[in-house]
Short mmCIF file of C-alpha atoms (C1' of nucleotides) in Angstrom, two decimals:
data_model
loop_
_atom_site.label_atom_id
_atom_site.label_comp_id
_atom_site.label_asym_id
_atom_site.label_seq_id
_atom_site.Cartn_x
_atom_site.Cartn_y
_atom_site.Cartn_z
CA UNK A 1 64.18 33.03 -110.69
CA UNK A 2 61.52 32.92 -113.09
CA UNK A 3 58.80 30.09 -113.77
CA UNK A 4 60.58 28.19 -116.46
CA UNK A 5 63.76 28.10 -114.73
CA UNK A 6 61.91 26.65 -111.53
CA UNK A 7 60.48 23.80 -114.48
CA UNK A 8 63.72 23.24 -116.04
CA UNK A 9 65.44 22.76 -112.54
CA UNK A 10 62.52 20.29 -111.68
CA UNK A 11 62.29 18.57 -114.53
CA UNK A 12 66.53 17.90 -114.70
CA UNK A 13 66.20 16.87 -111.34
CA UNK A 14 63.50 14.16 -112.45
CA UNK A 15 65.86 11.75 -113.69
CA UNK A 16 69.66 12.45 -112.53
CA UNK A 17 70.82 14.70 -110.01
CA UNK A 18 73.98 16.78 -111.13
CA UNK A 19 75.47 19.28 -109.05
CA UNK A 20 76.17 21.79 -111.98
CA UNK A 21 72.90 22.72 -113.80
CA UNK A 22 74.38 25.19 -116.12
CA UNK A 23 77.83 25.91 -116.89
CA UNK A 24 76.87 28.90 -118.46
CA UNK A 25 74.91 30.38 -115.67
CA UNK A 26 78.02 29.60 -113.58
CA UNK A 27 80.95 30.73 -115.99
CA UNK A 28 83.21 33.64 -114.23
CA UNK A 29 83.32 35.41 -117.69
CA UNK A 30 79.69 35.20 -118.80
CA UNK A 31 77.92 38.26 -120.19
CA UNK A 32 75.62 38.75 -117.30
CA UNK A 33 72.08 40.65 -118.80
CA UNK A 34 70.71 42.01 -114.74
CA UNK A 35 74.42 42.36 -112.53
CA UNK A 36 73.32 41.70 -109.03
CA UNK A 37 73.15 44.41 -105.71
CA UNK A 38 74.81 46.82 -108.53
CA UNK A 39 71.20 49.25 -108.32
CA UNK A 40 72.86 52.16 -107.23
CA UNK A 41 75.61 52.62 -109.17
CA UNK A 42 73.03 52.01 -112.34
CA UNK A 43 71.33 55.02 -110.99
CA UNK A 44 74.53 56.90 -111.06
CA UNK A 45 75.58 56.14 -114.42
CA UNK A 46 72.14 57.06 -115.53
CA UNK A 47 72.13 60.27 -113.54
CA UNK A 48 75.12 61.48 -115.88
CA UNK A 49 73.90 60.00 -119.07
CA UNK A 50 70.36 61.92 -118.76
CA UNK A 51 71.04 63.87 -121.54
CA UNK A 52 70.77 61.14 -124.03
CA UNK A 53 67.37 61.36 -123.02
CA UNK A 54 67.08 64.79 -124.74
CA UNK A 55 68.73 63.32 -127.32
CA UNK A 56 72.29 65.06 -126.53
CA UNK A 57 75.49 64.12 -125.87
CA UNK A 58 76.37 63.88 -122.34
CA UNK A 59 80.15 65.27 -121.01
CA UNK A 60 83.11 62.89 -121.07
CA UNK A 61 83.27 60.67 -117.86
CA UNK A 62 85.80 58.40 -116.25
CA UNK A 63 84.73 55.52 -114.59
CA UNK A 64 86.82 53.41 -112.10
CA UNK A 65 86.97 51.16 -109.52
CA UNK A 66 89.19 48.67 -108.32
CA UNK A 67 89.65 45.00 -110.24
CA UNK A 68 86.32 42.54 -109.51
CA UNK A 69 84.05 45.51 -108.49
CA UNK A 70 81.92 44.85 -111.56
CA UNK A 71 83.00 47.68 -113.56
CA UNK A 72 82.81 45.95 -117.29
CA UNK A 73 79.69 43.42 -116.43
CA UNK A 74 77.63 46.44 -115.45
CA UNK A 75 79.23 48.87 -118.06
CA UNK A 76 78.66 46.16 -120.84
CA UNK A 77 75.16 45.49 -119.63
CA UNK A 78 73.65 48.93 -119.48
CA UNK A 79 74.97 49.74 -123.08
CA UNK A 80 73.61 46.86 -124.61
CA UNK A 81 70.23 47.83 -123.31
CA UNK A 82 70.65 51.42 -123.95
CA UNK A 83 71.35 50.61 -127.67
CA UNK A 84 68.05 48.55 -127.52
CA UNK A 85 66.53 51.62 -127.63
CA UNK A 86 68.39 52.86 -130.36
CA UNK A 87 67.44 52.42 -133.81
CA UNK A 88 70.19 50.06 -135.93
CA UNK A 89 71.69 52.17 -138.34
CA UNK A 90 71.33 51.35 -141.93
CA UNK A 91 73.87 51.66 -144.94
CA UNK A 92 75.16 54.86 -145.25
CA UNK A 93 74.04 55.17 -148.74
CA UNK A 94 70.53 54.82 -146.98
CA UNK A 95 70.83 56.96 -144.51
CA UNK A 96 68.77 59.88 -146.03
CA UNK A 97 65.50 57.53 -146.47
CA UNK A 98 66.19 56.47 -142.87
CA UNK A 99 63.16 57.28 -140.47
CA UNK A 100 65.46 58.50 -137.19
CA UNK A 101 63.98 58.87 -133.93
CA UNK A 102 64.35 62.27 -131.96
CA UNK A 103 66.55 60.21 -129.02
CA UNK A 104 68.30 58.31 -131.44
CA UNK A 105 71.80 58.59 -129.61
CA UNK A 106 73.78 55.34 -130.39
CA UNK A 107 75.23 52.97 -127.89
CA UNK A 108 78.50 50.88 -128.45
CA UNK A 109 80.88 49.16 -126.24
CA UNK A 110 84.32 48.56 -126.93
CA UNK A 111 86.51 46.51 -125.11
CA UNK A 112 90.38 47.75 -125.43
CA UNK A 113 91.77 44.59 -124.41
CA UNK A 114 90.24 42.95 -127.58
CA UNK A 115 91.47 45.97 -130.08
CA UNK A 116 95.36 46.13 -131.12
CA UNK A 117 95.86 48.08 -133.94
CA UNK A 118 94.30 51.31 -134.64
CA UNK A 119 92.76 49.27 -137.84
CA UNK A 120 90.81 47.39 -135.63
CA UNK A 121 89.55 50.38 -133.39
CA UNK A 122 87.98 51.73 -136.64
CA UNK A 123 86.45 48.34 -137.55
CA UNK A 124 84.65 47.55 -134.46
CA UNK A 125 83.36 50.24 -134.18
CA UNK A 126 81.81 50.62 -137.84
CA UNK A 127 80.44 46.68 -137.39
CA UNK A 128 79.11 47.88 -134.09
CA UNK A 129 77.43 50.78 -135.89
CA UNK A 130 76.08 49.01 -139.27
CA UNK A 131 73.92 45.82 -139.95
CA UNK A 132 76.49 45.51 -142.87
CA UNK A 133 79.60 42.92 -142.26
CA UNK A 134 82.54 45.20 -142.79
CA UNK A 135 85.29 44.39 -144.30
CA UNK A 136 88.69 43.18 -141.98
CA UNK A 137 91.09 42.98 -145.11
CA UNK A 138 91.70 44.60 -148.10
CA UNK A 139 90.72 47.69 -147.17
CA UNK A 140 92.70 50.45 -145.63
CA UNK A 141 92.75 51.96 -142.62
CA UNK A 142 92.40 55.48 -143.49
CA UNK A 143 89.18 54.31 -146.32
CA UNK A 144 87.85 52.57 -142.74
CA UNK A 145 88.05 55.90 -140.65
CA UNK A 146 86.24 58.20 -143.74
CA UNK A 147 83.32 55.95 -143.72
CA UNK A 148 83.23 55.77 -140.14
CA UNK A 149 82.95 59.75 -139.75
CA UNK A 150 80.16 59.46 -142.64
CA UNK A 151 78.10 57.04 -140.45
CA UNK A 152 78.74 59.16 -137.59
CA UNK A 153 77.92 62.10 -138.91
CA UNK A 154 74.67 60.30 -140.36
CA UNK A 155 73.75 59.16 -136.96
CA UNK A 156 72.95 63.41 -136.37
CA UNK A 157 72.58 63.10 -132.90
CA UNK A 158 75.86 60.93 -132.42
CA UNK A 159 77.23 58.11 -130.13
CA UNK A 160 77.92 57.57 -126.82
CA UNK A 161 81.11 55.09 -126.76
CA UNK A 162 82.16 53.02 -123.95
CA UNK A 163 85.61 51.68 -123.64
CA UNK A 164 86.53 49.60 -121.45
CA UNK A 165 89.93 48.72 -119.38
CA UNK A 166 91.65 52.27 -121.21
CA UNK A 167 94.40 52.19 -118.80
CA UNK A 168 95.42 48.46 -119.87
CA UNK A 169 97.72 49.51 -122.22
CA UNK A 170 101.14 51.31 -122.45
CA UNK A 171 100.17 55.02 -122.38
CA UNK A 172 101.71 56.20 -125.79
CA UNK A 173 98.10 53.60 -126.77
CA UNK A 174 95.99 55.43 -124.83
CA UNK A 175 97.69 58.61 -126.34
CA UNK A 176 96.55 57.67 -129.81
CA UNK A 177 93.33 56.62 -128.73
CA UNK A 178 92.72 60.42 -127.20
CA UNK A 179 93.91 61.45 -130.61
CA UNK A 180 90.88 59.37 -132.70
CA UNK A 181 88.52 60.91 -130.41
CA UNK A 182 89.32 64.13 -130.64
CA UNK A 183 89.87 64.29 -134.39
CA UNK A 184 87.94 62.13 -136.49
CA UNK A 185 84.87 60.52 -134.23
CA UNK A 186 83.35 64.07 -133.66
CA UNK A 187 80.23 63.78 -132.48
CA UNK A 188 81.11 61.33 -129.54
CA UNK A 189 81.25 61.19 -126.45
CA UNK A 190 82.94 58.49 -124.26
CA UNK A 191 82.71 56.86 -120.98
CA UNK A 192 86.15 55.30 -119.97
CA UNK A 193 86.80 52.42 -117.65
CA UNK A 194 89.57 51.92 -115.90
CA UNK A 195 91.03 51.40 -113.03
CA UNK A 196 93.64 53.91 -112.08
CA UNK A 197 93.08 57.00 -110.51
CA UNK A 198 91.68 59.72 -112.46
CA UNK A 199 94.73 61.94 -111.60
CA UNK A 200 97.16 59.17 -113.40
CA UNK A 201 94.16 58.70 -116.05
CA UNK A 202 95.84 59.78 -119.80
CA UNK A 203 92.35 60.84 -121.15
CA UNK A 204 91.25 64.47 -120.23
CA UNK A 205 87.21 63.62 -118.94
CA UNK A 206 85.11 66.08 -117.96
CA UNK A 207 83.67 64.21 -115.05
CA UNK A 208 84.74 61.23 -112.89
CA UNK A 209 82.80 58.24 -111.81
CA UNK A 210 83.88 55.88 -108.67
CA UNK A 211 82.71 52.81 -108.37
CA UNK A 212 83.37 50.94 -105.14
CA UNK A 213 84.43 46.97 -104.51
CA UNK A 214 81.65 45.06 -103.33
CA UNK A 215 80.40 44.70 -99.87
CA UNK A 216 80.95 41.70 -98.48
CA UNK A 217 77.47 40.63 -98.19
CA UNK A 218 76.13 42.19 -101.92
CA UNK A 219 79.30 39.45 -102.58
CA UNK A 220 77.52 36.90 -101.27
CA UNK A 221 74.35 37.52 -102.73
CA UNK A 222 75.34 37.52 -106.13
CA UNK A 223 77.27 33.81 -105.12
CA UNK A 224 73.94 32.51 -103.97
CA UNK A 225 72.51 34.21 -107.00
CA UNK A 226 75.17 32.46 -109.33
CA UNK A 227 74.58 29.23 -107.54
CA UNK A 228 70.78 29.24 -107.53
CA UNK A 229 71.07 29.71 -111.18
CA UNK A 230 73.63 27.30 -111.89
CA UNK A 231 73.68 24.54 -109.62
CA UNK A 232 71.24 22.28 -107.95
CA UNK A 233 69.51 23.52 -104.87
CA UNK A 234 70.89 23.40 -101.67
CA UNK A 235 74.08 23.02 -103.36
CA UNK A 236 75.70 25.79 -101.85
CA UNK A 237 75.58 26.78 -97.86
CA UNK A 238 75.52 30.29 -97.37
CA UNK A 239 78.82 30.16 -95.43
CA UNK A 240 80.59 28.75 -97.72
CA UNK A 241 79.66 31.50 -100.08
CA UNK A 242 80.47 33.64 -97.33
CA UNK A 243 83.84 31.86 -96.52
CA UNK A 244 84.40 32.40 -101.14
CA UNK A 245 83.71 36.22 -100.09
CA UNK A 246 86.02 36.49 -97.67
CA UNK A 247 88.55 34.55 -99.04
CA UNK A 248 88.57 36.61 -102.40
CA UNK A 249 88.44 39.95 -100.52
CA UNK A 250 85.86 40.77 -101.92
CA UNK A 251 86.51 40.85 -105.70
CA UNK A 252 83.58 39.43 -107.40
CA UNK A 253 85.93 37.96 -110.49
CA UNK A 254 87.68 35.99 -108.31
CA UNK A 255 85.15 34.89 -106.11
CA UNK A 256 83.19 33.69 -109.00
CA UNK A 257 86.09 32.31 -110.44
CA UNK A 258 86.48 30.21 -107.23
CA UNK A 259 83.03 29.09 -106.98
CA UNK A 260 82.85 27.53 -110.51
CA UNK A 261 86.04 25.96 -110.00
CA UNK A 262 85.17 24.76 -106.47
CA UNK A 263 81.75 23.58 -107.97
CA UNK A 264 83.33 21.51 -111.06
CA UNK A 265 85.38 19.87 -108.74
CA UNK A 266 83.09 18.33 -106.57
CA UNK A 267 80.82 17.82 -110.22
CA UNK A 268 83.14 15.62 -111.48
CA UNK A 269 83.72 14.10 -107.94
CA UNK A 270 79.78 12.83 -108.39
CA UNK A 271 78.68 15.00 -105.49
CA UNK A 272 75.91 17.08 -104.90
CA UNK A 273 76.98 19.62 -102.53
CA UNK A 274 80.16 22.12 -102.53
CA UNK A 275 82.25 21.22 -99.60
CA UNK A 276 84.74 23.36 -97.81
CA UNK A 277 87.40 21.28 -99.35
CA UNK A 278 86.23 22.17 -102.85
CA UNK A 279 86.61 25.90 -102.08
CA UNK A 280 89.96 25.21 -100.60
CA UNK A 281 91.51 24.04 -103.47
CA UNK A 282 89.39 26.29 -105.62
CA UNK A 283 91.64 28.85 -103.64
CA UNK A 284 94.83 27.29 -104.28
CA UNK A 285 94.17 27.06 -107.81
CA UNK A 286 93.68 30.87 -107.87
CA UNK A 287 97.27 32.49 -107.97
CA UNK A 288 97.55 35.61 -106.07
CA UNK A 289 97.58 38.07 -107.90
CA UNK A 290 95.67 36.51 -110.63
CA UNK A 291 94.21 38.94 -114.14
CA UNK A 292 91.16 38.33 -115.42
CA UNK A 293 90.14 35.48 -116.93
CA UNK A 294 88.89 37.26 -119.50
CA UNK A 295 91.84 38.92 -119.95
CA UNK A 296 93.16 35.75 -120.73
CA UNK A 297 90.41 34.33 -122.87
CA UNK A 298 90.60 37.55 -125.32
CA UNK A 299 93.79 36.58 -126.49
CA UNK A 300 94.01 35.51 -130.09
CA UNK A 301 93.44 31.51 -130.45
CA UNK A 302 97.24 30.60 -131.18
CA UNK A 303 98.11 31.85 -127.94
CA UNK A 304 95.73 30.56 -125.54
CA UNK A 305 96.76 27.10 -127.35
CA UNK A 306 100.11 27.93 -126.41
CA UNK A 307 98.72 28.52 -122.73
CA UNK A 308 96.53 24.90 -122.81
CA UNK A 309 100.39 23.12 -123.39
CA UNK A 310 101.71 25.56 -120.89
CA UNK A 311 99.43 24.67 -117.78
CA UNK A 312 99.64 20.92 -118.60
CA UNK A 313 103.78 20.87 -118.04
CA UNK A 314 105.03 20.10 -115.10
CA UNK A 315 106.90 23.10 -112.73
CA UNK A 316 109.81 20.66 -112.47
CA UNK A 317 110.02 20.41 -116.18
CA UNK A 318 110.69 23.43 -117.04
CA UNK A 319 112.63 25.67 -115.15
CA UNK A 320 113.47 28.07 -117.68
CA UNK A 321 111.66 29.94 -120.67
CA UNK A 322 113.46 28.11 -123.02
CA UNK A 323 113.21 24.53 -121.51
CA UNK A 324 109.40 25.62 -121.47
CA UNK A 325 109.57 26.80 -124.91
CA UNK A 326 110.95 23.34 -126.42
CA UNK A 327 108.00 21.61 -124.28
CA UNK A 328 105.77 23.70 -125.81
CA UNK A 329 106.52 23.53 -129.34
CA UNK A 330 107.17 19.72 -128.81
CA UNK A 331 103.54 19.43 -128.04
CA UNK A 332 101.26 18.38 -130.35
CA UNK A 333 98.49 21.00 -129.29
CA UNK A 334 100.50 23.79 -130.75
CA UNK A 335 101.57 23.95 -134.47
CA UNK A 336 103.66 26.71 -133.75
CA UNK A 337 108.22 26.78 -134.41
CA UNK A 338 109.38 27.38 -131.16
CA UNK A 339 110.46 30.83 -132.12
CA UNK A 340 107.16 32.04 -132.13
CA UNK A 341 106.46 29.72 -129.13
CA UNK A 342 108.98 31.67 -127.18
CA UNK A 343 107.96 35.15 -128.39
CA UNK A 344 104.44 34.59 -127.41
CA UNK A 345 105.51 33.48 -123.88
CA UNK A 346 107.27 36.53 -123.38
CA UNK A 347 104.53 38.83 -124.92
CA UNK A 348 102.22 36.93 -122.46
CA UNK A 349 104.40 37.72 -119.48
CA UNK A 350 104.86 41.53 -120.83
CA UNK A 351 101.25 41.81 -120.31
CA UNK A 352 100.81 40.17 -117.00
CA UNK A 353 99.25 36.95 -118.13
CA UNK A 354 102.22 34.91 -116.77
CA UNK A 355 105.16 36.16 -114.87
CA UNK A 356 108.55 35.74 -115.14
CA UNK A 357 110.40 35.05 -111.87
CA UNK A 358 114.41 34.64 -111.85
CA UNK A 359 115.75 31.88 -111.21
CA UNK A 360 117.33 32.18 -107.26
CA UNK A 361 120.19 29.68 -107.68
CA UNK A 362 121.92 29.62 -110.92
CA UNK A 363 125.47 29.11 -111.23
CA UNK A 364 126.91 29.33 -114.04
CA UNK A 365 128.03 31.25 -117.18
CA UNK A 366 125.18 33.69 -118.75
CA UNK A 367 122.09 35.26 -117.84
CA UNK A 368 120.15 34.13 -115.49
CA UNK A 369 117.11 32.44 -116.84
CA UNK A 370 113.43 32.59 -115.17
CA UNK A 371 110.48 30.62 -115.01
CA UNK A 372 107.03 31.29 -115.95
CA UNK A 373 104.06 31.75 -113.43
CA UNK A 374 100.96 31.75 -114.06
CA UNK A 375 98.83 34.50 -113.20
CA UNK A 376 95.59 33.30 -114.13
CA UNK A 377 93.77 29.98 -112.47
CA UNK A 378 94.49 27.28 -114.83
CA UNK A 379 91.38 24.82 -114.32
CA UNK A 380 89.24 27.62 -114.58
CA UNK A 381 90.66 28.16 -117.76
CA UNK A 382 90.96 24.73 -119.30
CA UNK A 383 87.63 24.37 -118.31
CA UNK A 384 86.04 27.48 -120.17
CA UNK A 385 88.22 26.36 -122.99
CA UNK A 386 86.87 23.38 -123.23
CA UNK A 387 83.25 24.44 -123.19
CA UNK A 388 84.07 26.95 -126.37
"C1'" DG B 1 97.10 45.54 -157.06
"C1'" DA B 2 96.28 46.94 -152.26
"C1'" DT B 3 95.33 45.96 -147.62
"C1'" DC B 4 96.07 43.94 -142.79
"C1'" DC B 5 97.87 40.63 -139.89
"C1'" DA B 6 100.21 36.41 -138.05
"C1'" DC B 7 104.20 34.10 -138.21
"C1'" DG B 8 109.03 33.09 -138.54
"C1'" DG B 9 113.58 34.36 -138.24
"C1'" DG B 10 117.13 36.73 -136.56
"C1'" DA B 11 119.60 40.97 -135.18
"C1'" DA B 12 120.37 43.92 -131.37
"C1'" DT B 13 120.53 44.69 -126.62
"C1'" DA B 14 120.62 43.48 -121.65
"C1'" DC B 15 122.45 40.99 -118.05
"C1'" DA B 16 125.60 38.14 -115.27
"C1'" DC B 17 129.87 36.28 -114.24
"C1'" DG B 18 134.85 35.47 -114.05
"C1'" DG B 19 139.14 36.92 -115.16
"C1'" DA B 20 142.34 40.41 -117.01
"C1'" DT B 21 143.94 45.03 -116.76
"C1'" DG B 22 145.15 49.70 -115.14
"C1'" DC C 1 140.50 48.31 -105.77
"C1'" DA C 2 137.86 49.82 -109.78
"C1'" DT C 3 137.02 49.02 -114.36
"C1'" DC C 4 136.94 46.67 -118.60
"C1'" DC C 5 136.43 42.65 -121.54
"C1'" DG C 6 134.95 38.19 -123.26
"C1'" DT C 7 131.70 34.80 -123.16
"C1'" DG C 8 127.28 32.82 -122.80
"C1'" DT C 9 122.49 33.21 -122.01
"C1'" DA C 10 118.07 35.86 -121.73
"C1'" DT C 11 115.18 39.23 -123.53
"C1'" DT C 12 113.59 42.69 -126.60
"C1'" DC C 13 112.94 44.50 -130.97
"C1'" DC C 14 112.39 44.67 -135.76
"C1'" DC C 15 111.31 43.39 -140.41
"C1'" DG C 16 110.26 40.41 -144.45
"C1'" DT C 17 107.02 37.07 -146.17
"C1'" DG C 18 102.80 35.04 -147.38
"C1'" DG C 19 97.83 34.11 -146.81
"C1'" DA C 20 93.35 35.91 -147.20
"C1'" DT C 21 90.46 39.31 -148.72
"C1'" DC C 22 88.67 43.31 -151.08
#
DNA sequence: GATCCACGGGAATACACGGATG
DNA sequence: CATCCGTGTATTCCCGTGGATC
């Protein structure tokens, strides 16, 4: 911890001691700058990107890992200070008068989950490349991929593109998305994430990259890391963090995802200290299995309103998707006609953010209905939606 | 005028069951 | 008995429209 956060701490503490210091310190999705007891597998990515040092391209790797292992935190942090070092491309009109640096290799990260169309692909990555906004409508998507090979091909020495969570998405996606970088991103090279083996992995790398769930005690260190950051001192014994650890098997999304729920609950209790209790039902508010939260957070805004009405029904209410659906669209959070209600629930539950379960005892004429489970932990989530 | 996308609406298909039919 | 059919519901799939922007 550095000086000023040791002043900060002291000087909250002067007047009115609050368990939570810093929701954003504490937040299971937060961009984290330094992921901690993640050295060595720095070192590795490193070793195969050395020839961006030379100011080449290095081979096409694979990267993955199983879920909570820290793939995208430490992925998404050593790109963003690997582009530090890059110089920010300007206009391409200006790109003759540009002074470029021997080692300028650019760095971008793309996370798939957040791109849909192949439109959107092209546009992230030119507004990742450019100071210039870009424009989102009004433009085609072919006009959007010929200036994107222009920059590219300005950039001489090329990119390096990460993209993370490739294997999130139906294959004939990941298909296409072979198909933009072989054609018309040349020169780029790529560094998937994922999580499937490399053997089931659609994208032909040259080289593979394992990274390996956490230890259970690197686990707890980066709790008692999160915690010293976020919450008061002594807030958090170290068995409890180990009991989190344990408890999460040792996936650091979920474990983090328990803590700050665990930790807001005993916040707006008025206490100081995380108790076992807290972590209990932190647990129980954690379905098993449960995506990402950030999964869940990168969905466009009209449907994570729908999921705000969703985790405030009642189980007993709404035994059905269509029963749900009225609820829903009855609501006054959601502005939505229950058609579209109902198709977003089930384009939610195609992609694992809730779950349809049939319905066991159903007599009756008709299909059997089912009823939606969550598969995320809801106060986790109304909390970081609230905070937004 | 051209572009993309979100939304709304509904058609098409899948599934389950009971009863009729061969 | 096996299969088909009709009915009712669930689920998936598709497409037109309109807003916003260039």
């Amino acid at each position: 911890m550095d000086i000023d956060a040791r002043i900060r701490r002291r000087w909250r503490q002067g007047h009115q001691p609050q368990l939570i210091q810093d929701y954003e310190a504490l937040s299971p999705v937060a961009h984290i700058d330094e992921p901690a007891g993640r050295g060595l597998v720095i070192e590795r990515l490193l070793d195969h990107l050395e020839p961006v040092f030379d100011g080449k391209l290095p081979p096409d790797v694979y990267v993955y890992g199983p879920p909570g292992a820290g793939k995208s935190a430490i992925v998404a942090a050593l790109f963003a200070h690997l582009e530090q070092f890059s110089p920010k491309a300007q206009s391409v009109i200006h790109t003759s008068t540009r002074v470029t640096s021997p080692t300028a290799v650019r760095f971008l990260y793309l996370d798939r989950r957040q791109v849909t169309s192949t439109f959107e692909f092209y546009h992230r990555l030119l507004d990742g490349l450019l100071e210039e906004t870009v424009p989102e409508q009004g433009i085609s998507t072919a006009e959007l991929r010929s200036r994107l090979q222009d920059v590219i091909a300005g950039t001489r020495r090329g990119i390096v593109l990460a993209i993370d969570h490739v294997d999130n998405r139906n294959e004939a996606d990941t298909i296409a998305l072979q198909e933009v970088l072989d054609g018309p991103l040349a020169p780029v090279s790529w560094l998937a994430v994922g999580r499937s083996a490399p053997a089931k992995q659609p994208l032909s790398a040259e080289a593979t990259l394992e990274i390996d769930a956490y230890q259970r005690q690197t686990l707890v260190d980066v709790l008692m890391t999160r915690a010293s950051k976020g919450l008061t001192q002594q807030a958090l014994d170290h068995e409890l963090a180990h009991s989190i650890a344990i408890q999460t098997g040792g996936n650091a999304h979920h474990a983090l995802t328990v803590l700050f729920v665990a930790a807001d609950r005993a916040h707006r209790a008025g206490r100081t200290r995380v108790t076992e209790a807290d972590i209990t039902a932190a647990v129980a508010d954690l379905p098993e299995p449960a995506v990402s939260l950030a999964r869940v957070l990168a969905l466009p805004a009209n449907k994570q309103a729908v999921l705000q009405a969703l985790i405030e029904l009642d189980a007993t209410e709404c035994p059905t998707v269509t029963a749900t659906t009225d609820r829903i669209s009855a609501s006054d959070v959601v502005d939505l006609s229950p058609e579209t209600v109902r198709r977003f629930l089930y384009e939610m539950a195609e992609i694992g953010i809730v779950e349809r379960v049939r319905a066991e005892n159903h007599d009756g004429p008709g299909r059997p209905p089912s009823r939606l489970e969550l598969r995320f932990a809801p106060t986790a989530f109304r909390r970081l939606s609230e905070t937004v």
